[in-house]
Amino acid sequence: MKLLDRYVIKELLTPFVFGIFAFTFILTGSTILPTLIGETIKYGIPIHHFAQLFLLKLPYIFSLSFPMSMLLATILAFGRLGNDLEILAFRAGGVSIFRLVIPVILTGLLVSILTIWFNESIVPKASFHAENLFRSYRDSDKPTVKQNVNLTEYKQGLPSRIINVSEIDKGILKNVTIAEYETGKLARLIRSETGKLIPTGGWEFYDGVMHNFNLNDPKKVTVIEFKKEHINIQLRSVDLSKRKKKVEEMTRAELRDRIERKLATGDDALKDLMDYHMKLSIAFASLIYSILGASVGLRPHRSSSGLGLGISLFIIFIYIILLSIGMGLGLSGSFPPLLAAWIPNVIIGGAGLLLLRKVGSY
């Protein structure tokens, strides 16, 4: 790394850290705290769990603040260099504007990669634990009986077992229907009045009937009535009432698996596809912001933290509008999900390159 690169990156570090604290404070005060305080009062959450919920929700806020901080850092760093005539000195020494921007773009790329890692390893786990902790208080006064529970198991993208239970009461299954498939074809249909989990493994079903279908000859069906039948289903009772994870609780791999399951069963996976591509496009906003921030920071203006923060918030506001437009176009089917998710980056990045080219021609 050359001295010039180290110097520019050093100029970025302080405003980048300042941006993380500033945007985290803004986002926390406008999104997390009002809702969390209201829920704490409503559900009687003790103060130590309130603090735990707050800390578990912070990683998600940090992941949003990284791209914003990169934008602010670039604007402030180049604004300071310009006001102190250091940009002029660099250019007089034969250093072009585009050479000055290279370490900024590389830093933006590094922050984007860091954001992807953060979103895949830390944010999902923290968000999942926060949601579970919150639900433990929200659902504590609700009845333990669960109605109309459905669960589908998959093998190689195809359904292998579909379980429907009309009611679960203290671990006892009532009115159970199980459809088992082999290579996508219905092989077995089991219906029973009741069932329960066996601690040693599997499930026991009582007072039921089993239909075995011949895969080679669909007309041949074997019907077996039973008083008690043991079936080796590797599921726990909690799996039957497993809640659906929110997007921020899932890694891209988990989201991709859910998309594949929906597509295999003919369900609509468009929203999940948009979320899948959005996770990556928003992470790469740091790289896009570094380009636009450099072009804005290099333009002649008086630099200050307040002005830089104001400009950053305005650009972020435009980005959010474009993000909403892209989401709408993707969900409506007007654009493919991949293209719709990257619309903000393409527009903001294109504008940044045009401005940078204009500034470089001065």
mmCIF file of C-alpha atoms in Angstrom:
data_model
loop_
_atom_site.group_PDB
_atom_site.id
_atom_site.type_symbol
_atom_site.label_atom_id
_atom_site.label_comp_id
_atom_site.label_asym_id
_atom_site.label_seq_id
_atom_site.Cartn_x
_atom_site.Cartn_y
_atom_site.Cartn_z
ATOM 1 C CA MET A 1 0.000 0.000 0.000
ATOM 2 C CA LYS A 2 1.438 3.345 -1.034
ATOM 3 C CA LEU A 3 1.721 6.354 1.261
ATOM 4 C CA LEU A 4 -1.068 8.121 -0.638
ATOM 5 C CA ASP A 5 -3.461 5.206 -0.105
ATOM 6 C CA ARG A 6 -2.678 5.026 3.619
ATOM 7 C CA TYR A 7 -3.193 8.770 3.956
ATOM 8 C CA VAL A 8 -6.603 8.766 2.280
ATOM 9 C CA ILE A 9 -7.794 5.688 4.188
ATOM 10 C CA LYS A 10 -6.652 7.290 7.458
ATOM 11 C CA GLU A 11 -8.771 10.334 6.582
ATOM 12 C CA LEU A 12 -11.788 8.035 6.169
ATOM 13 C CA LEU A 13 -11.503 6.183 9.482
ATOM 14 C CA THR A 14 -12.500 8.937 11.932
ATOM 15 C CA PRO A 15 -15.628 10.106 10.070
ATOM 16 C CA PHE A 16 -16.539 6.458 9.385
ATOM 17 C CA VAL A 17 -16.537 5.654 13.111
ATOM 18 C CA PHE A 18 -18.383 8.920 13.792
ATOM 19 C CA GLY A 19 -20.950 7.916 11.179
ATOM 20 C CA ILE A 20 -21.535 4.513 12.770
ATOM 21 C CA PHE A 21 -22.307 6.138 16.115
ATOM 22 C CA ALA A 22 -24.389 8.938 14.566
ATOM 23 C CA PHE A 23 -26.526 6.747 12.307
ATOM 24 C CA THR A 24 -26.889 4.040 14.952
ATOM 25 C CA PHE A 25 -28.155 6.698 17.360
ATOM 26 C CA ILE A 26 -30.597 8.061 14.768
ATOM 27 C CA LEU A 27 -31.903 4.647 13.695
ATOM 28 C CA THR A 28 -32.124 3.357 17.260
ATOM 29 C CA GLY A 29 -34.048 6.389 18.461
ATOM 30 C CA SER A 30 -36.442 6.334 15.519
ATOM 31 C CA THR A 31 -37.049 2.585 15.129
ATOM 32 C CA ILE A 32 -35.978 0.346 18.015
ATOM 33 C CA LEU A 33 -36.549 2.301 21.227
ATOM 34 C CA PRO A 34 -40.139 3.543 20.746
ATOM 35 C CA THR A 35 -41.388 0.063 19.833
ATOM 36 C CA LEU A 36 -39.282 -1.717 22.441
ATOM 37 C CA ILE A 37 -40.371 0.591 25.268
ATOM 38 C CA GLY A 38 -44.021 0.150 24.305
ATOM 39 C CA GLU A 39 -43.673 -3.649 24.205
ATOM 40 C CA THR A 40 -41.819 -3.677 27.537
ATOM 41 C CA ILE A 41 -44.651 -1.815 29.226
ATOM 42 C CA LYS A 42 -47.362 -3.845 27.481
ATOM 43 C CA TYR A 43 -45.961 -7.305 28.241
ATOM 44 C CA GLY A 44 -44.229 -6.548 31.542
ATOM 45 C CA ILE A 45 -40.704 -7.326 30.337
ATOM 46 C CA PRO A 46 -38.176 -6.867 33.186
ATOM 47 C CA ILE A 47 -35.378 -4.342 32.820
ATOM 48 C CA HIS A 48 -32.585 -6.912 32.383
ATOM 49 C CA HIS A 49 -34.423 -8.556 29.475
ATOM 50 C CA PHE A 50 -35.231 -5.128 28.052
ATOM 51 C CA ALA A 51 -31.484 -4.444 27.979
ATOM 52 C CA GLN A 52 -30.849 -7.856 26.424
ATOM 53 C CA LEU A 53 -33.451 -7.241 23.709
ATOM 54 C CA PHE A 54 -31.923 -3.841 22.994
ATOM 55 C CA LEU A 55 -28.424 -5.299 22.614
ATOM 56 C CA LEU A 56 -29.670 -8.171 20.429
ATOM 57 C CA LYS A 57 -31.361 -5.730 18.063
ATOM 58 C CA LEU A 58 -28.291 -3.506 17.692
ATOM 59 C CA PRO A 59 -26.404 -5.734 15.181
ATOM 60 C CA TYR A 60 -29.186 -5.231 12.630
ATOM 61 C CA ILE A 61 -28.931 -1.460 13.118
ATOM 62 C CA PHE A 62 -25.149 -1.630 12.763
ATOM 63 C CA SER A 63 -25.523 -3.474 9.448
ATOM 64 C CA LEU A 64 -27.701 -0.622 8.159
ATOM 65 C CA SER A 65 -25.322 2.056 9.431
ATOM 66 C CA PHE A 66 -22.212 0.685 7.658
ATOM 67 C CA PRO A 67 -23.176 1.895 4.137
ATOM 68 C CA MET A 68 -24.461 5.217 5.500
ATOM 69 C CA SER A 69 -21.237 5.757 7.439
ATOM 70 C CA MET A 70 -19.195 5.028 4.324
ATOM 71 C CA LEU A 71 -21.079 7.747 2.470
ATOM 72 C CA LEU A 72 -20.609 10.280 5.262
ATOM 73 C CA ALA A 73 -16.931 9.388 5.702
ATOM 74 C CA THR A 74 -16.184 9.884 2.003
ATOM 75 C CA ILE A 75 -17.983 13.230 1.817
ATOM 76 C CA LEU A 76 -16.287 14.573 4.952
ATOM 77 C CA ALA A 77 -12.822 13.247 4.100
ATOM 78 C CA PHE A 78 -12.697 14.730 0.613
ATOM 79 C CA GLY A 79 -14.429 17.901 1.800
ATOM 80 C CA ARG A 80 -11.702 18.396 4.410
ATOM 81 C CA LEU A 81 -8.927 17.671 1.896
ATOM 82 C CA GLY A 82 -10.477 20.129 -0.539
ATOM 83 C CA ASN A 83 -10.961 22.945 1.979
ATOM 84 C CA ASP A 84 -7.359 22.620 3.149
ATOM 85 C CA LEU A 85 -6.200 22.777 -0.486
ATOM 86 C CA GLU A 86 -4.674 19.301 -0.234
ATOM 87 C CA ILE A 87 -6.608 18.135 -3.281
ATOM 88 C CA LEU A 88 -5.054 21.042 -5.202
ATOM 89 C CA ALA A 89 -1.618 20.072 -3.908
ATOM 90 C CA PHE A 90 -2.088 16.458 -4.962
ATOM 91 C CA ARG A 91 -3.165 17.502 -8.449
ATOM 92 C CA ALA A 92 -0.237 19.918 -8.723
ATOM 93 C CA GLY A 93 2.020 16.975 -7.883
ATOM 94 C CA GLY A 94 0.599 14.968 -10.773
ATOM 95 C CA VAL A 95 -1.953 12.888 -8.823
ATOM 96 C CA SER A 96 -5.237 12.637 -10.702
ATOM 97 C CA ILE A 97 -8.682 12.707 -9.107
ATOM 98 C CA PHE A 98 -9.265 9.125 -10.199
ATOM 99 C CA ARG A 99 -6.061 7.990 -8.460
ATOM 100 C CA LEU A 100 -7.240 9.659 -5.244
ATOM 101 C CA VAL A 101 -10.552 7.809 -5.426
ATOM 102 C CA ILE A 102 -9.040 4.306 -5.783
ATOM 103 C CA PRO A 103 -8.357 3.751 -2.025
ATOM 104 C CA VAL A 104 -11.863 5.040 -1.249
ATOM 105 C CA ILE A 105 -13.486 2.568 -3.641
ATOM 106 C CA LEU A 106 -11.370 -0.277 -2.254
ATOM 107 C CA THR A 107 -12.425 0.725 1.271
ATOM 108 C CA GLY A 108 -16.068 0.779 0.148
ATOM 109 C CA LEU A 109 -15.657 -2.715 -1.287
ATOM 110 C CA LEU A 110 -14.074 -3.905 1.969
ATOM 111 C CA VAL A 111 -16.959 -2.433 4.002
ATOM 112 C CA SER A 112 -19.447 -4.162 1.668
ATOM 113 C CA ILE A 113 -17.728 -7.515 2.233
ATOM 114 C CA LEU A 114 -17.717 -6.844 5.993
ATOM 115 C CA THR A 115 -21.445 -6.063 5.828
ATOM 116 C CA ILE A 116 -22.161 -9.321 4.003
ATOM 117 C CA TRP A 117 -20.237 -11.298 6.629
ATOM 118 C CA PHE A 118 -21.977 -9.391 9.426
ATOM 119 C CA ASN A 119 -25.411 -10.039 7.892
ATOM 120 C CA GLU A 120 -24.688 -13.736 7.450
ATOM 121 C CA SER A 121 -23.029 -14.588 10.757
ATOM 122 C CA ILE A 122 -24.121 -12.142 13.471
ATOM 123 C CA VAL A 123 -27.382 -10.411 12.523
ATOM 124 C CA PRO A 124 -29.504 -13.580 11.939
ATOM 125 C CA LYS A 125 -28.496 -15.179 15.252
ATOM 126 C CA ALA A 126 -29.008 -11.990 17.258
ATOM 127 C CA SER A 127 -32.365 -11.256 15.604
ATOM 128 C CA PHE A 128 -33.531 -14.848 16.114
ATOM 129 C CA HIS A 129 -32.711 -14.822 19.835
ATOM 130 C CA ALA A 130 -34.305 -11.393 20.249
ATOM 131 C CA GLU A 131 -37.536 -12.555 18.621
ATOM 132 C CA ASN A 132 -37.637 -15.730 20.728
ATOM 133 C CA LEU A 133 -37.085 -13.751 23.919
ATOM 134 C CA PHE A 134 -39.799 -11.256 23.002
ATOM 135 C CA ARG A 135 -42.280 -14.007 22.085
ATOM 136 C CA SER A 136 -41.655 -15.758 25.395
ATOM 137 C CA TYR A 137 -43.294 -12.762 27.088
ATOM 138 C CA ARG A 138 -45.850 -11.944 24.418
ATOM 139 C CA ASP A 139 -47.147 -15.520 24.249
ATOM 140 C CA SER A 140 -46.808 -16.368 27.953
ATOM 141 C CA ASP A 141 -50.505 -15.726 28.672
ATOM 142 C CA LYS A 142 -51.765 -17.523 25.575
ATOM 143 C CA PRO A 143 -53.250 -21.028 25.713
ATOM 144 C CA THR A 144 -50.890 -23.949 25.054
ATOM 145 C CA VAL A 145 -53.358 -25.518 22.611
ATOM 146 C CA LYS A 146 -52.349 -24.976 18.968
ATOM 147 C CA GLN A 147 -54.825 -25.344 16.124
ATOM 148 C CA ASN A 148 -54.366 -26.419 12.481
ATOM 149 C CA VAL A 149 -50.633 -27.138 12.453
ATOM 150 C CA ASN A 150 -49.000 -27.995 9.121
ATOM 151 C CA LEU A 151 -45.463 -29.104 8.372
ATOM 152 C CA THR A 152 -43.747 -30.254 5.180
ATOM 153 C CA GLU A 153 -40.461 -32.168 5.033
ATOM 154 C CA TYR A 154 -38.352 -32.094 1.876
ATOM 155 C CA LYS A 155 -35.736 -34.306 0.290
ATOM 156 C CA GLN A 156 -33.769 -33.055 -2.720
ATOM 157 C CA GLY A 157 -36.265 -30.251 -3.257
ATOM 158 C CA LEU A 158 -39.299 -32.556 -3.310
ATOM 159 C CA PRO A 159 -41.837 -33.050 -0.489
ATOM 160 C CA SER A 160 -41.211 -36.298 1.379
ATOM 161 C CA ARG A 161 -43.806 -35.946 4.145
ATOM 162 C CA ILE A 162 -46.712 -33.585 4.773
ATOM 163 C CA ILE A 163 -48.181 -33.568 8.282
ATOM 164 C CA ASN A 164 -51.454 -31.942 9.242
ATOM 165 C CA VAL A 165 -52.632 -31.854 12.867
ATOM 166 C CA SER A 166 -55.931 -30.242 13.797
ATOM 167 C CA GLU A 167 -54.848 -29.666 17.390
ATOM 168 C CA ILE A 168 -51.827 -30.072 19.683
ATOM 169 C CA ASP A 169 -52.585 -30.044 23.412
ATOM 170 C CA LYS A 170 -49.728 -30.718 25.881
ATOM 171 C CA GLY A 171 -47.848 -32.882 23.377
ATOM 172 C CA ILE A 172 -50.919 -34.905 22.315
ATOM 173 C CA LEU A 173 -51.739 -34.757 18.599
ATOM 174 C CA LYS A 174 -55.377 -34.905 17.581
ATOM 175 C CA ASN A 175 -56.888 -35.731 14.173
ATOM 176 C CA VAL A 176 -53.584 -36.403 12.410
ATOM 177 C CA THR A 177 -53.149 -36.800 8.649
ATOM 178 C CA ILE A 178 -49.753 -37.757 7.212
ATOM 179 C CA ALA A 179 -48.976 -38.011 3.509
ATOM 180 C CA GLU A 180 -45.646 -39.644 2.652
ATOM 181 C CA TYR A 181 -44.036 -39.354 -0.779
ATOM 182 C CA GLU A 182 -41.326 -41.203 -2.658
ATOM 183 C CA THR A 183 -39.680 -39.367 -5.569
ATOM 184 C CA GLY A 184 -42.587 -36.950 -5.592
ATOM 185 C CA LYS A 185 -45.307 -39.618 -5.748
ATOM 186 C CA LEU A 186 -47.806 -40.317 -2.973
ATOM 187 C CA ALA A 187 -46.773 -43.611 -1.341
ATOM 188 C CA ARG A 188 -48.612 -43.642 1.976
ATOM 189 C CA LEU A 189 -51.537 -41.882 3.599
ATOM 190 C CA ILE A 190 -52.007 -42.227 7.363
ATOM 191 C CA ARG A 191 -54.919 -40.930 9.406
ATOM 192 C CA SER A 192 -55.329 -41.370 13.154
ATOM 193 C CA GLU A 193 -57.441 -39.997 15.958
ATOM 194 C CA THR A 194 -54.514 -39.210 18.270
ATOM 195 C CA GLY A 195 -50.739 -39.489 18.495
ATOM 196 C CA LYS A 196 -47.800 -38.557 20.670
ATOM 197 C CA LEU A 197 -44.013 -38.297 20.726
ATOM 198 C CA ILE A 198 -42.065 -41.311 22.014
ATOM 199 C CA PRO A 199 -39.000 -40.221 24.067
ATOM 200 C CA THR A 200 -36.904 -43.066 22.620
ATOM 201 C CA GLY A 201 -37.578 -41.819 19.090
ATOM 202 C CA GLY A 202 -40.411 -41.582 16.580
ATOM 203 C CA TRP A 203 -44.153 -41.124 17.055
ATOM 204 C CA GLU A 204 -47.023 -43.408 18.081
ATOM 205 C CA PHE A 205 -50.443 -43.061 16.498
ATOM 206 C CA TYR A 206 -53.693 -44.557 17.784
ATOM 207 C CA ASP A 207 -57.019 -45.616 16.238
ATOM 208 C CA GLY A 208 -56.170 -44.956 12.624
ATOM 209 C CA VAL A 209 -56.015 -46.288 9.097
ATOM 210 C CA MET A 210 -53.074 -46.499 6.669
ATOM 211 C CA HIS A 211 -53.341 -46.522 2.870
ATOM 212 C CA ASN A 212 -50.286 -47.874 1.022
ATOM 213 C CA PHE A 213 -50.176 -47.017 -2.668
ATOM 214 C CA ASN A 214 -48.328 -49.117 -5.233
ATOM 215 C CA LEU A 215 -46.086 -46.690 -7.085
ATOM 216 C CA ASN A 216 -46.032 -48.890 -10.196
ATOM 217 C CA ASP A 217 -49.774 -49.518 -10.223
ATOM 218 C CA PRO A 218 -51.799 -46.627 -8.727
ATOM 219 C CA LYS A 219 -54.962 -48.788 -8.762
ATOM 220 C CA LYS A 220 -53.526 -51.123 -6.138
ATOM 221 C CA VAL A 221 -54.075 -49.816 -2.623
ATOM 222 C CA THR A 222 -53.488 -51.685 0.626
ATOM 223 C CA VAL A 223 -55.614 -50.533 3.550
ATOM 224 C CA ILE A 224 -54.517 -51.311 7.110
ATOM 225 C CA GLU A 225 -56.484 -50.399 10.218
ATOM 226 C CA PHE A 226 -54.535 -50.094 13.448
ATOM 227 C CA LYS A 227 -55.062 -49.439 17.103
ATOM 228 C CA LYS A 228 -51.448 -48.402 17.653
ATOM 229 C CA GLU A 229 -48.756 -47.728 15.065
ATOM 230 C CA HIS A 230 -45.166 -46.599 15.609
ATOM 231 C CA ILE A 231 -43.661 -44.445 12.838
ATOM 232 C CA ASN A 232 -40.064 -43.248 12.856
ATOM 233 C CA ILE A 233 -40.649 -39.534 12.250
ATOM 234 C CA GLN A 234 -37.556 -37.582 13.276
ATOM 235 C CA LEU A 235 -39.414 -34.531 14.511
ATOM 236 C CA ARG A 236 -39.897 -33.062 17.942
ATOM 237 C CA SER A 237 -43.200 -31.654 19.098
ATOM 238 C CA VAL A 238 -41.786 -28.136 18.900
ATOM 239 C CA ASP A 239 -41.069 -28.646 15.202
ATOM 240 C CA LEU A 240 -44.783 -28.921 14.532
ATOM 241 C CA SER A 241 -45.339 -25.444 15.922
ATOM 242 C CA LYS A 242 -42.151 -23.892 14.566
ATOM 243 C CA ARG A 243 -42.631 -20.236 13.728
ATOM 244 C CA LYS A 244 -41.717 -18.698 10.412
ATOM 245 C CA LYS A 245 -38.502 -16.719 10.621
ATOM 246 C CA LYS A 246 -38.371 -13.074 9.629
ATOM 247 C CA VAL A 247 -36.021 -12.026 6.834
ATOM 248 C CA GLU A 248 -33.466 -10.465 9.204
ATOM 249 C CA GLU A 249 -33.319 -13.753 11.149
ATOM 250 C CA MET A 250 -32.274 -15.724 8.073
ATOM 251 C CA THR A 251 -29.023 -16.105 6.187
ATOM 252 C CA ARG A 252 -29.124 -16.007 2.405
ATOM 253 C CA ALA A 253 -28.644 -19.794 2.376
ATOM 254 C CA GLU A 254 -31.709 -20.270 4.597
ATOM 255 C CA LEU A 255 -33.703 -17.887 2.451
ATOM 256 C CA ARG A 256 -32.611 -19.756 -0.684
ATOM 257 C CA ASP A 257 -33.759 -23.050 0.864
ATOM 258 C CA ARG A 258 -37.156 -21.543 1.620
ATOM 259 C CA ILE A 259 -37.422 -20.286 -1.954
ATOM 260 C CA GLU A 260 -36.584 -23.754 -3.329
ATOM 261 C CA ARG A 261 -39.195 -25.368 -1.084
ATOM 262 C CA LYS A 262 -41.857 -22.914 -2.201
ATOM 263 C CA LEU A 263 -41.018 -23.379 -5.855
ATOM 264 C CA ALA A 264 -41.084 -27.165 -5.446
ATOM 265 C CA THR A 265 -44.606 -27.016 -3.992
ATOM 266 C CA GLY A 266 -45.890 -24.350 -6.378
ATOM 267 C CA ASP A 267 -46.079 -21.589 -3.736
ATOM 268 C CA ASP A 268 -45.421 -17.958 -4.583
ATOM 269 C CA ALA A 269 -41.760 -17.202 -3.754
ATOM 270 C CA LEU A 270 -41.565 -13.732 -5.338
ATOM 271 C CA LYS A 271 -41.310 -11.816 -2.036
ATOM 272 C CA ASP A 272 -38.590 -14.178 -0.793
ATOM 273 C CA LEU A 273 -36.708 -13.799 -4.083
ATOM 274 C CA MET A 274 -36.785 -10.022 -3.693
ATOM 275 C CA ASP A 275 -35.552 -10.257 -0.103
ATOM 276 C CA TYR A 276 -32.808 -12.685 -1.190
ATOM 277 C CA HIS A 277 -31.409 -10.262 -3.780
ATOM 278 C CA MET A 278 -32.019 -7.206 -1.582
ATOM 279 C CA LYS A 279 -29.752 -8.617 1.123
ATOM 280 C CA LEU A 280 -26.810 -8.524 -1.283
ATOM 281 C CA SER A 281 -27.663 -5.279 -3.095
ATOM 282 C CA ILE A 282 -28.050 -3.295 0.151
ATOM 283 C CA ALA A 283 -24.739 -4.694 1.443
ATOM 284 C CA PHE A 284 -23.013 -3.400 -1.700
ATOM 285 C CA ALA A 285 -24.463 0.067 -1.100
ATOM 286 C CA SER A 286 -21.183 0.843 0.723
ATOM 287 C CA LEU A 287 -19.283 0.461 -2.533
ATOM 288 C CA ILE A 288 -21.843 2.553 -4.423
ATOM 289 C CA TYR A 289 -21.860 5.235 -1.720
ATOM 290 C CA SER A 290 -18.065 5.458 -1.812
ATOM 291 C CA ILE A 291 -18.225 6.441 -5.486
ATOM 292 C CA LEU A 292 -21.019 8.980 -5.023
ATOM 293 C CA GLY A 293 -19.545 10.294 -1.768
ATOM 294 C CA ALA A 294 -16.188 10.895 -3.435
ATOM 295 C CA SER A 295 -17.780 12.808 -6.305
ATOM 296 C CA VAL A 296 -19.845 14.951 -3.886
ATOM 297 C CA GLY A 297 -16.955 15.526 -1.488
ATOM 298 C CA LEU A 298 -14.623 16.624 -4.285
ATOM 299 C CA ARG A 299 -16.964 19.382 -5.422
ATOM 300 C CA PRO A 300 -16.096 22.839 -4.016
ATOM 301 C CA HIS A 301 -18.084 23.533 -0.808
ATOM 302 C CA ARG A 302 -17.468 24.307 2.812
ATOM 303 C CA SER A 303 -17.089 21.066 4.739
ATOM 304 C CA SER A 304 -18.494 20.405 8.187
ATOM 305 C CA SER A 305 -19.883 17.402 10.033
ATOM 306 C CA GLY A 306 -23.358 18.942 10.060
ATOM 307 C CA LEU A 307 -23.361 19.686 6.324
ATOM 308 C CA GLY A 308 -21.903 16.276 5.504
ATOM 309 C CA LEU A 309 -24.526 14.564 7.649
ATOM 310 C CA GLY A 310 -27.279 16.567 5.958
ATOM 311 C CA ILE A 311 -26.048 15.695 2.455
ATOM 312 C CA SER A 312 -25.705 12.037 3.474
ATOM 313 C CA LEU A 313 -29.252 11.914 4.843
ATOM 314 C CA PHE A 314 -30.604 13.456 1.625
ATOM 315 C CA ILE A 315 -28.787 10.885 -0.546
ATOM 316 C CA ILE A 316 -29.921 8.062 1.745
ATOM 317 C CA PHE A 317 -33.497 9.333 1.468
ATOM 318 C CA ILE A 318 -33.247 9.193 -2.342
ATOM 319 C CA TYR A 319 -31.758 5.690 -2.095
ATOM 320 C CA ILE A 320 -34.654 4.514 0.083
ATOM 321 C CA ILE A 321 -37.166 5.904 -2.422
ATOM 322 C CA LEU A 322 -35.393 4.058 -5.256
ATOM 323 C CA LEU A 323 -35.300 0.933 -3.083
ATOM 324 C CA SER A 324 -39.064 1.143 -2.597
ATOM 325 C CA ILE A 325 -39.606 1.659 -6.322
ATOM 326 C CA GLY A 326 -37.389 -1.332 -7.103
ATOM 327 C CA MET A 327 -39.246 -3.477 -4.580
ATOM 328 C CA GLY A 328 -42.573 -2.438 -6.108
ATOM 329 C CA LEU A 329 -41.418 -3.203 -9.646
ATOM 330 C CA GLY A 330 -40.094 -6.581 -8.548
ATOM 331 C CA LEU A 331 -43.177 -7.624 -6.584
ATOM 332 C CA SER A 332 -45.479 -6.515 -9.400
ATOM 333 C CA GLY A 333 -43.583 -8.686 -11.872
ATOM 334 C CA SER A 334 -42.613 -5.701 -14.053
ATOM 335 C CA PHE A 335 -38.909 -6.418 -13.492
ATOM 336 C CA PRO A 336 -37.051 -9.638 -12.622
ATOM 337 C CA PRO A 337 -36.271 -9.718 -8.868
ATOM 338 C CA LEU A 338 -32.500 -9.567 -9.434
ATOM 339 C CA LEU A 339 -32.727 -6.464 -11.629
ATOM 340 C CA ALA A 340 -35.357 -4.789 -9.431
ATOM 341 C CA ALA A 341 -33.204 -5.249 -6.309
ATOM 342 C CA TRP A 342 -30.190 -3.613 -7.960
ATOM 343 C CA ILE A 343 -32.043 -0.616 -9.455
ATOM 344 C CA PRO A 344 -30.970 1.775 -6.610
ATOM 345 C CA ASN A 345 -27.320 0.733 -6.897
ATOM 346 C CA VAL A 346 -27.322 1.108 -10.675
ATOM 347 C CA ILE A 347 -28.883 4.588 -10.564
ATOM 348 C CA ILE A 348 -26.894 5.919 -7.594
ATOM 349 C CA GLY A 349 -23.673 4.318 -8.843
ATOM 350 C CA GLY A 350 -24.221 5.681 -12.356
ATOM 351 C CA ALA A 351 -24.866 9.174 -10.991
ATOM 352 C CA GLY A 352 -21.704 8.917 -8.898
ATOM 353 C CA LEU A 353 -19.575 7.919 -11.884
ATOM 354 C CA LEU A 354 -20.965 10.773 -13.995
ATOM 355 C CA LEU A 355 -20.288 13.318 -11.249
ATOM 356 C CA LEU A 356 -16.830 11.877 -10.667
ATOM 357 C CA ARG A 357 -16.019 12.171 -14.349
ATOM 358 C CA LYS A 358 -17.221 15.762 -14.331
ATOM 359 C CA VAL A 359 -15.170 16.641 -11.259
ATOM 360 C CA GLY A 360 -12.119 14.934 -12.739
ATOM 361 C CA SER A 361 -12.330 17.105 -15.846
ATOM 362 C CA TYR A 362 -11.978 20.365 -13.869
#
